[in-house]
Amino acid sequence: MAQGRRVERMASLIRREISELLVHGIKDQRVSLGMVSVTQVEVAGDLQHCKVFVSIFGSDQDRQAALAGLKSAAPYVKGELARRLNLRRTPELQFVLDRGLEKGSSVLGLLSQLGEERQQREAVTPEAGDDGDVGPA
């Protein structure tokens, strides 16, 4: 159980530091094309490999350029992590595009569209019991 807490703590630290580097450290112009945010970090149990899931707001072309910029900046980020976190062995970083936010926003859009259609149907069909009949007295 202690191993799991250690991996979770390391993932949290890596996420925080990479988020800080995205704002102040990485100077690659491709990364600044889209709004980049770290959504999740998965660290392997042996702390040798790390997947960094990033969400990039912008066009598909901007996303691909920003992801390429992040992949080229991976050695710099790894060096900064080693220096900032005082790690003996820093995990290899792999940046992965996270499309979860896109999917979530499309689902929200579909739900709001269904809600509007439902309201339109309710406005068109008369309510039950409004046909003028008077019930038993």
C-alpha positions as protocol buffer text, in pm:
chain_id: "A"
residue {
  index: 1
  type: MET
  ca { x: 0 y: 0 z: 0 }
}
residue {
  index: 2
  type: ALA
  ca { x: 288 y: 237 z: 71 }
}
residue {
  index: 3
  type: GLN
  ca { x: 414 y: 182 z: -284 }
}
residue {
  index: 4
  type: GLY
  ca { x: 78 y: 306 z: -421 }
}
residue {
  index: 5
  type: ARG
  ca { x: 85 y: 619 z: -208 }
}
residue {
  index: 6
  type: ARG
  ca { x: 440 y: 690 z: -319 }
}
residue {
  index: 7
  type: VAL
  ca { x: 344 y: 660 z: -687 }
}
residue {
  index: 8
  type: GLU
  ca { x: 38 y: 883 z: -637 }
}
residue {
  index: 9
  type: ARG
  ca { x: 244 y: 1143 z: -452 }
}
residue {
  index: 10
  type: MET
  ca { x: 507 y: 1138 z: -727 }
}
residue {
  index: 11
  type: ALA
  ca { x: 237 y: 1178 z: -995 }
}
residue {
  index: 12
  type: SER
  ca { x: 93 y: 1475 z: -807 }
}
residue {
  index: 13
  type: LEU
  ca { x: 435 y: 1640 z: -774 }
}
residue {
  index: 14
  type: ILE
  ca { x: 515 y: 1583 z: -1140 }
}
residue {
  index: 15
  type: ARG
  ca { x: 179 y: 1727 z: -1245 }
}
residue {
  index: 16
  type: ARG
  ca { x: 233 y: 2039 z: -1036 }
}
residue {
  index: 17
  type: GLU
  ca { x: 585 y: 2097 z: -1165 }
}
residue {
  index: 18
  type: ILE
  ca { x: 498 y: 2038 z: -1531 }
}
residue {
  index: 19
  type: SER
  ca { x: 203 y: 2277 z: -1499 }
}
residue {
  index: 20
  type: GLU
  ca { x: 443 y: 2537 z: -1360 }
}
residue {
  index: 21
  type: LEU
  ca { x: 687 y: 2473 z: -1645 }
}
residue {
  index: 22
  type: LEU
  ca { x: 409 y: 2518 z: -1901 }
}
residue {
  index: 23
  type: VAL
  ca { x: 344 y: 2865 z: -1766 }
}
residue {
  index: 24
  type: HIS
  ca { x: 697 y: 2985 z: -1699 }
}
residue {
  index: 25
  type: GLY
  ca { x: 957 y: 2740 z: -1827 }
}
residue {
  index: 26
  type: ILE
  ca { x: 894 y: 2611 z: -2178 }
}
residue {
  index: 27
  type: LYS
  ca { x: 986 y: 2873 z: -2436 }
}
residue {
  index: 28
  type: ASP
  ca { x: 886 y: 2675 z: -2747 }
}
residue {
  index: 29
  type: GLN
  ca { x: 645 y: 2888 z: -2953 }
}
residue {
  index: 30
  type: ARG
  ca { x: 449 y: 2580 z: -3062 }
}
residue {
  index: 31
  type: VAL
  ca { x: 345 y: 2512 z: -2704 }
}
residue {
  index: 32
  type: SER
  ca { x: 204 y: 2860 z: -2666 }
}
residue {
  index: 33
  type: LEU
  ca { x: -14 y: 2826 z: -2982 }
}
residue {
  index: 34
  type: GLY
  ca { x: -288 y: 2650 z: -2788 }
}
residue {
  index: 35
  type: MET
  ca { x: -390 y: 2675 z: -2427 }
}
residue {
  index: 36
  type: VAL
  ca { x: -218 y: 2370 z: -2276 }
}
residue {
  index: 37
  type: SER
  ca { x: -312 y: 2220 z: -1940 }
}
residue {
  index: 38
  type: VAL
  ca { x: -207 y: 1900 z: -1767 }
}
residue {
  index: 39
  type: THR
  ca { x: -515 y: 1688 z: -1696 }
}
residue {
  index: 40
  type: GLN
  ca { x: -360 y: 1373 z: -1553 }
}
residue {
  index: 41
  type: VAL
  ca { x: -25 y: 1210 z: -1483 }
}
residue {
  index: 42
  type: GLU
  ca { x: 25 y: 834 z: -1466 }
}
residue {
  index: 43
  type: VAL
  ca { x: 350 y: 708 z: -1319 }
}
residue {
  index: 44
  type: ALA
  ca { x: 457 y: 345 z: -1353 }
}
residue {
  index: 45
  type: GLY
  ca { x: 504 y: 148 z: -1032 }
}
residue {
  index: 46
  type: ASP
  ca { x: 882 y: 140 z: -1077 }
}
residue {
  index: 47
  type: LEU
  ca { x: 888 y: 521 z: -1131 }
}
residue {
  index: 48
  type: GLN
  ca { x: 1072 y: 479 z: -1463 }
}
residue {
  index: 49
  type: HIS
  ca { x: 798 y: 586 z: -1703 }
}
residue {
  index: 50
  type: CYS
  ca { x: 542 y: 862 z: -1687 }
}
residue {
  index: 51
  type: LYS
  ca { x: 249 y: 948 z: -1913 }
}
residue {
  index: 52
  type: VAL
  ca { x: 147 y: 1312 z: -1902 }
}
residue {
  index: 53
  type: PHE
  ca { x: -203 y: 1369 z: -2038 }
}
residue {
  index: 54
  type: VAL
  ca { x: -250 y: 1722 z: -2171 }
}
residue {
  index: 55
  type: SER
  ca { x: -555 y: 1904 z: -2295 }
}
residue {
  index: 56
  type: ILE
  ca { x: -488 y: 2159 z: -2569 }
}
residue {
  index: 57
  type: PHE
  ca { x: -749 y: 2418 z: -2658 }
}
residue {
  index: 58
  type: GLY
  ca { x: -735 y: 2535 z: -3018 }
}
residue {
  index: 59
  type: SER
  ca { x: -762 y: 2409 z: -3374 }
}
residue {
  index: 60
  type: ASP
  ca { x: -643 y: 2062 z: -3472 }
}
residue {
  index: 61
  type: GLN
  ca { x: -337 y: 2214 z: -3634 }
}
residue {
  index: 62
  type: ASP
  ca { x: -254 y: 2407 z: -3314 }
}
residue {
  index: 63
  type: ARG
  ca { x: -303 y: 2090 z: -3108 }
}
residue {
  index: 64
  type: GLN
  ca { x: -64 y: 1889 z: -3322 }
}
residue {
  index: 65
  type: ALA
  ca { x: 195 y: 2167 z: -3320 }
}
residue {
  index: 66
  type: ALA
  ca { x: 170 y: 2211 z: -2942 }
}
residue {
  index: 67
  type: LEU
  ca { x: 199 y: 1835 z: -2886 }
}
residue {
  index: 68
  type: ALA
  ca { x: 507 y: 1824 z: -3111 }
}
residue {
  index: 69
  type: GLY
  ca { x: 654 y: 2114 z: -2911 }
}
residue {
  index: 70
  type: LEU
  ca { x: 590 y: 1931 z: -2585 }
}
residue {
  index: 71
  type: LYS
  ca { x: 753 y: 1614 z: -2717 }
}
residue {
  index: 72
  type: SER
  ca { x: 1059 y: 1808 z: -2826 }
}
residue {
  index: 73
  type: ALA
  ca { x: 1075 y: 1981 z: -2486 }
}
residue {
  index: 74
  type: ALA
  ca { x: 1054 y: 1648 z: -2298 }
}
residue {
  index: 75
  type: PRO
  ca { x: 1432 y: 1628 z: -2225 }
}
residue {
  index: 76
  type: TYR
  ca { x: 1427 y: 1982 z: -2084 }
}
residue {
  index: 77
  type: VAL
  ca { x: 1120 y: 1903 z: -1872 }
}
residue {
  index: 78
  type: LYS
  ca { x: 1282 y: 1582 z: -1747 }
}
residue {
  index: 79
  type: GLY
  ca { x: 1596 y: 1774 z: -1645 }
}
residue {
  index: 80
  type: GLU
  ca { x: 1393 y: 2038 z: -1466 }
}
residue {
  index: 81
  type: LEU
  ca { x: 1194 y: 1770 z: -1282 }
}
residue {
  index: 82
  type: ALA
  ca { x: 1517 y: 1604 z: -1168 }
}
residue {
  index: 83
  type: ARG
  ca { x: 1651 y: 1937 z: -1043 }
}
residue {
  index: 84
  type: ARG
  ca { x: 1331 y: 2059 z: -876 }
}
residue {
  index: 85
  type: LEU
  ca { x: 1224 y: 1729 z: -718 }
}
residue {
  index: 86
  type: ASN
  ca { x: 1574 y: 1608 z: -627 }
}
residue {
  index: 87
  type: LEU
  ca { x: 1519 y: 1272 z: -795 }
}
residue {
  index: 88
  type: ARG
  ca { x: 1791 y: 1013 z: -833 }
}
residue {
  index: 89
  type: ARG
  ca { x: 1623 y: 868 z: -1143 }
}
residue {
  index: 90
  type: THR
  ca { x: 1371 y: 1079 z: -1328 }
}
residue {
  index: 91
  type: PRO
  ca { x: 1100 y: 894 z: -1523 }
}
residue {
  index: 92
  type: GLU
  ca { x: 1090 y: 907 z: -1901 }
}
residue {
  index: 93
  type: LEU
  ca { x: 811 y: 1143 z: -2004 }
}
residue {
  index: 94
  type: GLN
  ca { x: 553 y: 1070 z: -2269 }
}
residue {
  index: 95
  type: PHE
  ca { x: 306 y: 1346 z: -2357 }
}
residue {
  index: 96
  type: VAL
  ca { x: -37 y: 1221 z: -2463 }
}
residue {
  index: 97
  type: LEU
  ca { x: -323 y: 1429 z: -2598 }
}
residue {
  index: 98
  type: ASP
  ca { x: -626 y: 1400 z: -2368 }
}
residue {
  index: 99
  type: ARG
  ca { x: -952 y: 1439 z: -2555 }
}
residue {
  index: 100
  type: GLY
  ca { x: -1167 y: 1393 z: -2244 }
}
residue {
  index: 101
  type: LEU
  ca { x: -1258 y: 1761 z: -2216 }
}
residue {
  index: 102
  type: GLU
  ca { x: -1359 y: 1772 z: -2583 }
}
residue {
  index: 103
  type: LYS
  ca { x: -1579 y: 1467 z: -2539 }
}
residue {
  index: 104
  type: GLY
  ca { x: -1729 y: 1614 z: -2223 }
}
residue {
  index: 105
  type: SER
  ca { x: -1813 y: 1942 z: -2392 }
}
residue {
  index: 106
  type: SER
  ca { x: -1971 y: 1760 z: -2687 }
}
residue {
  index: 107
  type: VAL
  ca { x: -2182 y: 1552 z: -2446 }
}
residue {
  index: 108
  type: LEU
  ca { x: -2291 y: 1871 z: -2267 }
}
residue {
  index: 109
  type: GLY
  ca { x: -2381 y: 2023 z: -2602 }
}
residue {
  index: 110
  type: LEU
  ca { x: -2592 y: 1719 z: -2690 }
}
residue {
  index: 111
  type: LEU
  ca { x: -2765 y: 1729 z: -2353 }
}
residue {
  index: 112
  type: SER
  ca { x: -2852 y: 2096 z: -2389 }
}
residue {
  index: 113
  type: GLN
  ca { x: -2980 y: 2030 z: -2742 }
}
residue {
  index: 114
  type: LEU
  ca { x: -3201 y: 1748 z: -2612 }
}
residue {
  index: 115
  type: GLY
  ca { x: -3329 y: 1975 z: -2336 }
}
residue {
  index: 116
  type: GLU
  ca { x: -3425 y: 2242 z: -2589 }
}
residue {
  index: 117
  type: GLU
  ca { x: -3603 y: 1985 z: -2808 }
}
residue {
  index: 118
  type: ARG
  ca { x: -3789 y: 1856 z: -2504 }
}
residue {
  index: 119
  type: GLN
  ca { x: -3905 y: 2207 z: -2411 }
}
residue {
  index: 120
  type: GLN
  ca { x: -4023 y: 2264 z: -2768 }
}
residue {
  index: 121
  type: ARG
  ca { x: -4222 y: 1938 z: -2765 }
}
residue {
  index: 122
  type: GLU
  ca { x: -4383 y: 2027 z: -2432 }
}
residue {
  index: 123
  type: ALA
  ca { x: -4481 y: 2369 z: -2566 }
}
residue {
  index: 124
  type: VAL
  ca { x: -4647 y: 2216 z: -2874 }
}
residue {
  index: 125
  type: THR
  ca { x: -4839 y: 1927 z: -2714 }
}
residue {
  index: 126
  type: PRO
  ca { x: -5125 y: 2022 z: -2480 }
}
residue {
  index: 127
  type: GLU
  ca { x: -5110 y: 1907 z: -2122 }
}
residue {
  index: 128
  type: ALA
  ca { x: -5320 y: 1605 z: -2026 }
}
residue {
  index: 129
  type: GLY
  ca { x: -5643 y: 1705 z: -1858 }
}
residue {
  index: 130
  type: ASP
  ca { x: -5669 y: 2039 z: -2039 }
}
residue {
  index: 131
  type: ASP
  ca { x: -5929 y: 1915 z: -2288 }
}
residue {
  index: 132
  type: GLY
  ca { x: -6215 y: 2097 z: -2114 }
}
residue {
  index: 133
  type: ASP
  ca { x: -6374 y: 1791 z: -1953 }
}
residue {
  index: 134
  type: VAL
  ca { x: -6489 y: 1839 z: -1603 }
}
residue {
  index: 135
  type: GLY
  ca { x: -6420 y: 1541 z: -1384 }
}
residue {
  index: 136
  type: PRO
  ca { x: -6680 y: 1374 z: -1164 }
}
residue {
  index: 137
  type: ALA
  ca { x: -6825 y: 1602 z: -909 }
}
